[in-house]
Amino acid sequence: MIPQLGEEEAQAAAEAVRSGWVAQGPRVARFEQDFAATVGAGHGVAVSSCTTALHLALVLLDVGPGDEVVVPSLSFIATANAVRYVGATPVFADVDLDTGNLTVETIDAVRTARTRAVIAVHQGGVPFDTAGLRKAADGWGVGLVEDAACAAGSTAYGQPAGAGAAIAAWSFHPRKLITTGEGGMVTLDDAEGAARLRRLREHGMNVSAADRHASAQPVLEAYLETAYNYRMTDIQAAVGLVQLGRLPGLVAQRRALAARYHELLADIDGLVPVRDPAYGQTNYQSFWVLLNPSYGVSRDEALAELAGRGVSARRGIMAAHLEPAYADMTPGPLPVTERLTRDSLILPLHHALSADDQDFIVGILRELSGR
Ligand SMILES: *Cc1c(COP(=O)(O)O)cnc(C)c1O
């Protein structure tokens, strides 16, 4: 990802600085409202990252020691780490080969009596089956946290991916479609939950610092519980508000570039590019390609060849259970996860990518095929 940042973002950040409101203030409040409206949620609570958003989501669900939380291993490691922050145990479930996402079946295969929640990821922007998973989670009586870090602008069942989520966590890291430098958001429809999240991100205070400063009368705050400093700054929110306006254009451009990749790659044997699932549309935050054995060249050879010619493709999505941090766990078999992480690569897809660039990249992949 190369973030698309321009003079408008620079101006907006400068205005925030000149206003004197540099910590969480009115721009954060506006960004929360506009972002929640964009993704079809009732409330948005801005935080410092998606990682802290996931942590607070689990705190809100009262998940803790002795509880299990089902997560995909095939995800950025923050998804699993959030479970450990609250003292619970992550349990890895396998994913679907086409979407890279958890399914009702893969969750059910690892679910136990101790399962308190599931964190399902809209991986690389590809929405999971929101209707299917939400219904199943309700039926099992477990919480469903939606890791929508990559999903701004993705849709499922004709709605934004996070619409109707019990709780969703978003990222504004520069590797995502829209960025605030660092930053995240929790969205949800429940007003009481949103109020508690606002306290949890701000030391457990019952009056926000912004409200306290805005009041003409002295306001005595109370600290209701042990909490965190996970706030977003007004400088970040100012940038986010401009970025949010760019979102529809960014998604349209990425989908057009992805469609062209699909045409160019169609006749190469053994290459399977990611596509829209039947129930929704990806924002193509990650355009990954699975290399089947018939392609004839390994993923690592292909990556090396591309790098050698100046193309910065990346390995496919990581698998947390293969990392040293999770070496103490003994998950059940995760064959699809291991295949996707070993045999897929992510092709360059950004606003500065030209048709010539795409022709050049696919030309290398065609040349390698069957070698
Ligand atoms: C990027 C990402 C995160 C972490 O986001 P931060 O804002 O960097 O904390 C979490 N989950 C997934 C699936 C991600 O892709």
CSV table of C-alpha atoms and ligand atoms in Angstrom, one decimal:
chain,number,residue,atom,x,y,z
A,1,MET,CA,0.0,0.0,0.0
A,2,ILE,CA,1.2,3.5,-0.8
A,3,PRO,CA,-1.1,5.9,1.0
A,4,GLN,CA,-2.7,8.6,-1.0
A,5,LEU,CA,-2.0,11.8,1.0
A,6,GLY,CA,-2.1,15.3,-0.5
A,7,GLU,CA,-2.0,18.9,0.3
A,8,GLU,CA,-5.6,18.8,1.7
A,9,GLU,CA,-4.4,16.4,4.5
A,10,ALA,CA,-1.4,18.6,5.2
A,11,GLN,CA,-3.7,21.7,5.4
A,12,ALA,CA,-6.2,19.9,7.7
A,13,ALA,CA,-3.4,18.8,10.1
A,14,ALA,CA,-2.0,22.3,10.1
A,15,GLU,CA,-5.4,23.7,10.9
A,16,ALA,CA,-5.7,21.3,13.9
A,17,VAL,CA,-2.4,22.5,15.2
A,18,ARG,CA,-3.3,26.2,14.8
A,19,SER,CA,-6.6,25.6,16.6
A,20,GLY,CA,-4.8,24.5,19.7
A,21,TRP,CA,-6.8,21.3,19.9
A,22,VAL,CA,-4.1,18.7,19.3
A,23,ALA,CA,-5.3,15.9,21.6
A,24,GLN,CA,-8.7,14.3,21.4
A,25,GLY,CA,-11.3,17.0,20.6
A,26,PRO,CA,-13.9,18.2,18.2
A,27,ARG,CA,-12.3,16.8,15.1
A,28,VAL,CA,-12.2,13.3,16.7
A,29,ALA,CA,-15.9,13.6,17.4
A,30,ARG,CA,-16.7,14.6,13.8
A,31,PHE,CA,-14.5,11.8,12.4
A,32,GLU,CA,-16.3,9.3,14.6
A,33,GLN,CA,-19.7,10.5,13.4
A,34,ASP,CA,-18.7,10.6,9.7
A,35,PHE,CA,-16.9,7.2,9.8
A,36,ALA,CA,-19.7,5.5,11.6
A,37,ALA,CA,-22.2,6.9,9.1
A,38,THR,CA,-20.0,5.7,6.2
A,39,VAL,CA,-19.8,2.1,7.5
A,40,GLY,CA,-23.5,2.0,8.5
A,41,ALA,CA,-23.0,1.9,12.3
A,42,GLY,CA,-24.8,3.8,15.0
A,43,HIS,CA,-21.7,4.9,17.0
A,44,GLY,CA,-18.0,5.2,16.4
A,45,VAL,CA,-15.3,5.4,19.1
A,46,ALA,CA,-11.9,6.5,17.8
A,47,VAL,CA,-8.9,4.9,19.3
A,48,SER,CA,-5.1,4.8,18.8
A,49,SER,CA,-5.1,1.7,16.5
A,50,CYS,CA,-7.1,-1.3,15.4
A,51,THR,CA,-5.0,-3.4,17.9
A,52,THR,CA,-6.3,-1.2,20.8
A,53,ALA,CA,-9.8,-1.3,19.2
A,54,LEU,CA,-9.7,-5.1,19.4
A,55,HIS,CA,-8.5,-5.1,22.9
A,56,LEU,CA,-11.3,-2.8,24.1
A,57,ALA,CA,-13.9,-4.9,22.2
A,58,LEU,CA,-12.9,-7.9,24.2
A,59,VAL,CA,-12.9,-5.9,27.5
A,60,LEU,CA,-16.4,-4.7,26.6
A,61,LEU,CA,-17.5,-8.3,26.1
A,62,ASP,CA,-16.0,-9.1,29.5
A,63,VAL,CA,-13.7,-11.8,28.0
A,64,GLY,CA,-10.9,-12.8,30.4
A,65,PRO,CA,-8.8,-15.6,31.9
A,66,GLY,CA,-10.2,-19.1,31.4
A,67,ASP,CA,-12.1,-18.0,28.2
A,68,GLU,CA,-11.3,-19.1,24.7
A,69,VAL,CA,-11.6,-16.9,21.7
A,70,VAL,CA,-11.7,-18.4,18.2
A,71,VAL,CA,-9.5,-16.4,15.7
A,72,PRO,CA,-8.1,-17.2,12.3
A,73,SER,CA,-4.4,-17.9,12.4
A,74,LEU,CA,-4.3,-16.4,8.9
A,75,SER,CA,-4.3,-12.8,9.9
A,76,PHE,CA,-2.0,-10.0,11.0
A,77,ILE,CA,-0.8,-11.1,14.4
A,78,ALA,CA,-2.6,-8.3,16.3
A,79,THR,CA,-5.9,-10.3,15.9
A,80,ALA,CA,-4.6,-13.1,18.1
A,81,ASN,CA,-2.5,-10.9,20.4
A,82,ALA,CA,-5.7,-9.0,21.5
A,83,VAL,CA,-7.0,-12.2,23.0
A,84,ARG,CA,-3.9,-12.6,25.1
A,85,TYR,CA,-4.1,-8.9,26.3
A,86,VAL,CA,-7.3,-9.8,28.3
A,87,GLY,CA,-5.7,-13.1,29.6
A,88,ALA,CA,-7.9,-15.3,27.4
A,89,THR,CA,-6.7,-18.1,25.1
A,90,PRO,CA,-6.8,-17.7,21.3
A,91,VAL,CA,-7.9,-20.8,19.5
A,92,PHE,CA,-7.0,-21.0,15.9
A,93,ALA,CA,-9.6,-22.0,13.3
A,94,ASP,CA,-8.9,-22.7,9.6
A,95,VAL,CA,-10.2,-20.5,6.7
A,96,ASP,CA,-11.9,-20.9,3.4
A,97,LEU,CA,-9.5,-21.2,0.4
A,98,ASP,CA,-11.3,-18.6,-1.8
A,99,THR,CA,-11.9,-15.8,0.8
A,100,GLY,CA,-9.2,-16.5,3.3
A,101,ASN,CA,-11.9,-16.1,6.0
A,102,LEU,CA,-13.4,-18.1,8.9
A,103,THR,CA,-16.6,-19.9,8.0
A,104,VAL,CA,-19.3,-21.3,10.3
A,105,GLU,CA,-17.9,-24.8,9.7
A,106,THR,CA,-14.2,-23.9,10.6
A,107,ILE,CA,-15.3,-22.1,13.7
A,108,ASP,CA,-17.6,-25.0,14.8
A,109,ALA,CA,-14.8,-27.4,14.4
A,110,VAL,CA,-12.7,-25.8,17.2
A,111,ARG,CA,-15.5,-24.4,19.4
A,112,THR,CA,-15.7,-25.7,23.0
A,113,ALA,CA,-17.8,-25.0,26.0
A,114,ARG,CA,-15.2,-22.3,27.0
A,115,THR,CA,-15.6,-20.4,23.8
A,116,ARG,CA,-16.7,-16.9,24.8
A,117,ALA,CA,-16.1,-15.0,21.5
A,118,VAL,CA,-15.0,-15.2,17.9
A,119,ILE,CA,-12.9,-12.6,16.2
A,120,ALA,CA,-13.6,-12.9,12.5
A,121,VAL,CA,-11.5,-10.9,10.0
A,122,HIS,CA,-12.5,-9.4,6.7
A,123,GLN,CA,-9.2,-10.6,5.4
A,124,GLY,CA,-7.4,-8.3,3.0
A,125,GLY,CA,-10.7,-6.5,2.4
A,126,VAL,CA,-12.6,-9.7,1.4
A,127,PRO,CA,-15.8,-9.7,3.5
A,128,PHE,CA,-16.6,-12.9,5.5
A,129,ASP,CA,-20.1,-14.1,5.3
A,130,THR,CA,-21.6,-11.6,7.7
A,131,ALA,CA,-25.1,-13.0,7.7
A,132,GLY,CA,-23.9,-16.6,8.2
A,133,LEU,CA,-21.4,-15.9,11.0
A,134,ARG,CA,-23.6,-13.4,12.9
A,135,LYS,CA,-26.5,-15.9,12.9
A,136,ALA,CA,-24.3,-18.8,14.0
A,137,ALA,CA,-22.6,-16.8,16.8
A,138,ASP,CA,-26.0,-15.8,18.1
A,139,GLY,CA,-27.1,-19.4,18.0
A,140,TRP,CA,-24.0,-20.5,19.9
A,141,GLY,CA,-24.3,-17.7,22.4
A,142,VAL,CA,-20.8,-16.3,21.7
A,143,GLY,CA,-19.8,-12.7,21.0
A,144,LEU,CA,-18.7,-11.9,17.5
A,145,VAL,CA,-16.0,-9.2,17.1
A,146,GLU,CA,-15.4,-8.2,13.5
A,147,ASP,CA,-11.8,-7.3,12.7
A,148,ALA,CA,-12.6,-4.9,9.9
A,149,ALA,CA,-9.0,-3.4,9.9
A,150,CYS,CA,-8.9,-3.9,6.1
A,151,ALA,CA,-12.5,-3.5,5.2
A,152,ALA,CA,-13.3,0.2,4.8
A,153,GLY,CA,-15.2,0.3,1.5
A,154,SER,CA,-15.9,-3.4,1.3
A,155,THR,CA,-19.5,-4.6,1.2
A,156,ALA,CA,-21.5,-7.7,2.2
A,157,TYR,CA,-25.1,-8.3,1.3
A,158,GLY,CA,-25.3,-4.9,-0.3
A,159,GLN,CA,-24.3,-3.1,2.8
A,160,PRO,CA,-20.9,-1.8,4.2
A,161,ALA,CA,-19.0,-4.7,5.7
A,162,GLY,CA,-19.4,-3.4,9.3
A,163,ALA,CA,-23.1,-2.5,9.1
A,164,GLY,CA,-25.1,-4.5,11.6
A,165,ALA,CA,-22.0,-5.8,13.4
A,166,ALA,CA,-22.4,-6.2,17.2
A,167,ILE,CA,-18.9,-4.7,17.3
A,168,ALA,CA,-16.3,-4.0,14.7
A,169,ALA,CA,-12.7,-2.8,14.8
A,170,TRP,CA,-11.1,-0.7,12.1
A,171,SER,CA,-7.5,0.4,11.3
A,172,PHE,CA,-6.2,3.7,9.8
A,173,HIS,CA,-2.6,2.5,9.6
A,174,PRO,CA,-0.9,3.6,6.3
A,175,ARG,CA,-1.1,0.0,5.0
A,176,LYS,CA,-4.9,0.3,5.0
A,177,LEU,CA,-7.1,2.1,2.4
A,178,ILE,CA,-7.5,5.3,4.4
A,179,THR,CA,-5.0,6.4,7.1
A,180,THR,CA,-4.5,8.8,10.0
A,181,GLY,CA,-0.9,7.8,10.4
A,182,GLU,CA,-1.7,5.5,13.3
A,183,GLY,CA,-5.3,5.2,14.4
A,184,GLY,CA,-8.4,2.9,14.8
A,185,MET,CA,-12.1,2.9,15.5
A,186,VAL,CA,-14.6,0.7,17.2
A,187,THR,CA,-18.1,0.8,15.7
A,188,LEU,CA,-21.3,-0.5,17.2
A,189,ASP,CA,-25.0,0.2,17.4
A,190,ASP,CA,-25.3,-0.1,21.2
A,191,ALA,CA,-25.2,3.4,22.8
A,192,GLU,CA,-24.4,2.1,26.3
A,193,GLY,CA,-21.5,0.1,24.9
A,194,ALA,CA,-20.2,3.1,23.1
A,195,ALA,CA,-20.3,5.2,26.3
A,196,ARG,CA,-18.3,2.5,28.2
A,197,LEU,CA,-15.8,2.4,25.3
A,198,ARG,CA,-15.4,6.1,25.5
A,199,ARG,CA,-14.5,5.7,29.2
A,200,LEU,CA,-12.2,2.7,28.6
A,201,ARG,CA,-10.1,4.6,26.0
A,202,GLU,CA,-9.7,7.6,28.4
A,203,HIS,CA,-8.5,6.3,31.8
A,204,GLY,CA,-12.0,5.3,32.9
A,205,MET,CA,-13.1,8.9,33.3
A,206,ASN,CA,-16.8,9.6,33.4
A,207,VAL,CA,-16.3,13.1,31.8
A,208,SER,CA,-14.2,13.3,28.7
A,209,ALA,CA,-11.3,15.8,28.7
A,210,ALA,CA,-12.9,17.5,25.7
A,211,ASP,CA,-16.2,18.0,27.6
A,212,ARG,CA,-14.3,19.2,30.7
A,213,HIS,CA,-12.4,21.8,28.7
A,214,ALA,CA,-15.6,22.9,26.9
A,215,SER,CA,-17.5,23.5,30.2
A,216,ALA,CA,-17.6,27.0,31.6
A,217,GLN,CA,-18.1,25.6,35.1
A,218,PRO,CA,-15.5,23.5,36.9
A,219,VAL,CA,-16.3,19.8,36.2
A,220,LEU,CA,-15.1,17.2,38.7
A,221,GLU,CA,-14.4,13.9,36.9
A,222,ALA,CA,-14.5,10.5,38.5
A,223,TYR,CA,-12.5,7.4,37.4
A,224,LEU,CA,-14.9,4.6,37.4
A,225,GLU,CA,-12.6,1.7,36.5
A,226,THR,CA,-9.0,0.9,35.6
A,227,ALA,CA,-8.7,1.7,32.0
A,228,TYR,CA,-6.4,2.9,29.3
A,229,ASN,CA,-5.1,5.8,27.3
A,230,TYR,CA,-6.0,4.7,23.8
A,231,ARG,CA,-7.1,8.1,22.4
A,232,MET,CA,-6.8,9.4,18.9
A,233,THR,CA,-5.5,13.0,18.4
A,234,ASP,CA,-7.4,15.8,16.6
A,235,ILE,CA,-4.4,16.1,14.2
A,236,GLN,CA,-5.0,12.5,13.2
A,237,ALA,CA,-8.8,12.9,13.0
A,238,ALA,CA,-8.3,16.0,10.8
A,239,VAL,CA,-6.3,13.9,8.3
A,240,GLY,CA,-8.9,11.1,8.6
A,241,LEU,CA,-11.8,13.4,7.7
A,242,VAL,CA,-10.1,14.3,4.4
A,243,GLN,CA,-9.1,10.6,3.8
A,244,LEU,CA,-12.7,9.5,4.4
A,245,GLY,CA,-13.8,11.8,1.5
A,246,ARG,CA,-11.4,9.9,-0.8
A,247,LEU,CA,-12.7,6.4,0.1
A,248,PRO,CA,-15.2,5.9,-2.7
A,249,GLY,CA,-12.7,7.0,-5.3
A,250,LEU,CA,-10.0,4.8,-3.8
A,251,VAL,CA,-12.2,1.7,-3.8
A,252,ALA,CA,-13.4,2.4,-7.4
A,253,GLN,CA,-9.8,2.8,-8.6
A,254,ARG,CA,-8.6,-0.4,-6.8
A,255,ARG,CA,-11.5,-2.4,-8.2
A,256,ALA,CA,-10.7,-1.2,-11.7
A,257,LEU,CA,-7.0,-2.2,-11.4
A,258,ALA,CA,-8.1,-5.6,-9.9
A,259,ALA,CA,-10.4,-6.2,-12.8
A,260,ARG,CA,-7.5,-5.5,-15.2
A,261,TYR,CA,-5.3,-7.9,-13.3
A,262,HIS,CA,-8.0,-10.5,-13.6
A,263,GLU,CA,-8.1,-10.1,-17.4
A,264,LEU,CA,-4.3,-10.3,-17.7
A,265,LEU,CA,-3.9,-13.3,-15.4
A,266,ALA,CA,-6.9,-15.3,-16.8
A,267,ASP,CA,-4.9,-17.5,-19.2
A,268,ILE,CA,-2.0,-18.3,-16.9
A,269,ASP,CA,-2.3,-21.9,-15.7
A,270,GLY,CA,-2.1,-22.4,-11.9
A,271,LEU,CA,-2.6,-18.8,-10.8
A,272,VAL,CA,-5.7,-18.1,-8.8
A,273,PRO,CA,-6.3,-14.4,-8.0
A,274,VAL,CA,-8.6,-13.3,-5.1
A,275,ARG,CA,-12.1,-12.4,-6.2
A,276,ASP,CA,-15.4,-11.1,-4.8
A,277,PRO,CA,-17.3,-13.7,-2.9
A,278,ALA,CA,-20.9,-14.4,-4.0
A,279,TYR,CA,-22.4,-12.2,-1.2
A,280,GLY,CA,-20.2,-9.1,-1.4
A,281,GLN,CA,-17.4,-7.0,-2.8
A,282,THR,CA,-13.9,-6.6,-1.6
A,283,ASN,CA,-12.1,-3.2,-1.6
A,284,TYR,CA,-9.1,-5.2,-2.9
A,285,GLN,CA,-6.9,-3.8,-0.1
A,286,SER,CA,-4.8,-6.9,-0.8
A,287,PHE,CA,-4.7,-8.4,-4.3
A,288,TRP,CA,-3.4,-11.9,-3.5
A,289,VAL,CA,-2.7,-14.7,-6.0
A,290,LEU,CA,-2.6,-18.3,-5.0
A,291,LEU,CA,0.0,-20.4,-6.9
A,292,ASN,CA,-1.2,-23.9,-7.5
A,293,PRO,CA,1.2,-26.8,-8.2
A,294,SER,CA,0.4,-26.6,-11.9
A,295,TYR,CA,2.1,-23.2,-12.0
A,296,GLY,CA,5.4,-25.0,-11.7
A,297,VAL,CA,7.3,-22.4,-9.7
A,298,SER,CA,7.2,-21.9,-6.0
A,299,ARG,CA,5.9,-18.7,-4.3
A,300,ASP,CA,9.3,-17.9,-3.0
A,301,GLU,CA,11.0,-18.3,-6.4
A,302,ALA,CA,8.3,-16.1,-8.0
A,303,LEU,CA,8.8,-13.4,-5.3
A,304,ALA,CA,12.6,-13.5,-5.8
A,305,GLU,CA,12.2,-13.2,-9.6
A,306,LEU,CA,9.8,-10.3,-9.2
A,307,ALA,CA,12.1,-8.5,-6.7
A,308,GLY,CA,15.0,-9.0,-9.0
A,309,ARG,CA,13.2,-7.0,-11.6
A,310,GLY,CA,12.2,-4.3,-9.3
A,311,VAL,CA,8.6,-5.4,-8.5
A,312,SER,CA,7.8,-5.2,-4.8
A,313,ALA,CA,5.3,-8.1,-4.4
A,314,ARG,CA,4.9,-9.4,-0.9
A,315,ARG,CA,4.4,-12.8,0.7
A,316,GLY,CA,0.8,-13.8,1.3
A,317,ILE,CA,-1.0,-13.1,4.6
A,318,MET,CA,0.9,-14.4,7.6
A,319,ALA,CA,-0.2,-17.3,9.9
A,320,ALA,CA,0.2,-16.5,13.6
A,321,HIS,CA,0.5,-20.1,14.7
A,322,LEU,CA,3.8,-20.4,12.7
A,323,GLU,CA,5.4,-17.5,14.6
A,324,PRO,CA,7.7,-17.9,17.6
A,325,ALA,CA,5.2,-15.9,19.7
A,326,TYR,CA,2.7,-18.7,19.4
A,327,ALA,CA,5.1,-21.6,19.4
A,328,ASP,CA,3.7,-22.7,22.8
A,329,MET,CA,0.3,-23.5,21.2
A,330,THR,CA,-0.6,-26.7,19.6
A,331,PRO,CA,-3.5,-25.9,17.3
A,332,GLY,CA,-5.4,-28.6,15.3
A,333,PRO,CA,-4.7,-29.0,11.6
A,334,LEU,CA,-4.9,-25.8,9.6
A,335,PRO,CA,-4.3,-27.0,6.1
A,336,VAL,CA,-5.9,-24.2,4.2
A,337,THR,CA,-4.2,-21.5,6.3
A,338,GLU,CA,-0.8,-23.2,5.7
A,339,ARG,CA,-1.4,-23.5,2.0
A,340,LEU,CA,-2.5,-19.8,1.6
A,341,THR,CA,0.4,-18.4,3.7
A,342,ARG,CA,3.0,-20.6,1.9
A,343,ASP,CA,1.7,-20.4,-1.7
A,344,SER,CA,0.2,-17.0,-2.2
A,345,LEU,CA,1.7,-13.6,-3.0
A,346,ILE,CA,0.3,-10.1,-2.9
A,347,LEU,CA,0.8,-8.1,-6.1
A,348,PRO,CA,1.4,-4.3,-6.1
A,349,LEU,CA,-1.9,-2.4,-6.2
A,350,HIS,CA,-1.9,1.3,-5.5
A,351,HIS,CA,-3.0,4.6,-7.0
A,352,ALA,CA,0.2,5.2,-8.8
A,353,LEU,CA,0.1,1.8,-10.6
A,354,SER,CA,-0.1,2.2,-14.4
A,355,ALA,CA,-1.4,-0.2,-17.0
A,356,ASP,CA,2.2,-0.6,-18.2
A,357,ASP,CA,3.3,-1.6,-14.7
A,358,GLN,CA,0.5,-4.2,-14.6
A,359,ASP,CA,1.6,-5.5,-18.1
A,360,PHE,CA,5.2,-5.7,-16.9
A,361,ILE,CA,4.3,-7.6,-13.6
A,362,VAL,CA,2.0,-10.1,-15.3
A,363,GLY,CA,4.6,-10.5,-18.1
A,364,ILE,CA,7.0,-11.8,-15.5
A,365,LEU,CA,4.5,-14.1,-14.0
A,366,ARG,CA,3.6,-15.5,-17.5
A,367,GLU,CA,7.2,-16.1,-18.3
A,368,LEU,CA,7.8,-18.0,-15.0
A,369,SER,CA,4.8,-20.2,-15.5
A,370,GLY,CA,5.7,-23.8,-16.3
A,371,ARG,CA,9.4,-23.1,-15.9
B,1,LIG,C1,-3.6,-4.0,10.2
B,1,LIG,C2,-4.4,-5.0,10.9
B,1,LIG,C3,-4.5,-4.9,12.3
B,1,LIG,C4,-3.8,-4.0,13.2
B,1,LIG,O1,-4.1,-2.6,12.9
B,1,LIG,P1,-3.3,-1.5,13.6
B,1,LIG,O2,-4.2,-0.3,13.4
B,1,LIG,O3,-2.0,-1.4,13.0
B,1,LIG,O4,-3.2,-1.8,15.0
B,1,LIG,C5,-5.4,-5.9,12.9
B,1,LIG,N1,-6.0,-6.8,12.2
B,1,LIG,C6,-5.8,-6.9,10.9
B,1,LIG,C7,-6.6,-8.0,10.1
B,1,LIG,C8,-5.0,-6.0,10.2
B,1,LIG,O5,-4.8,-6.2,8.9
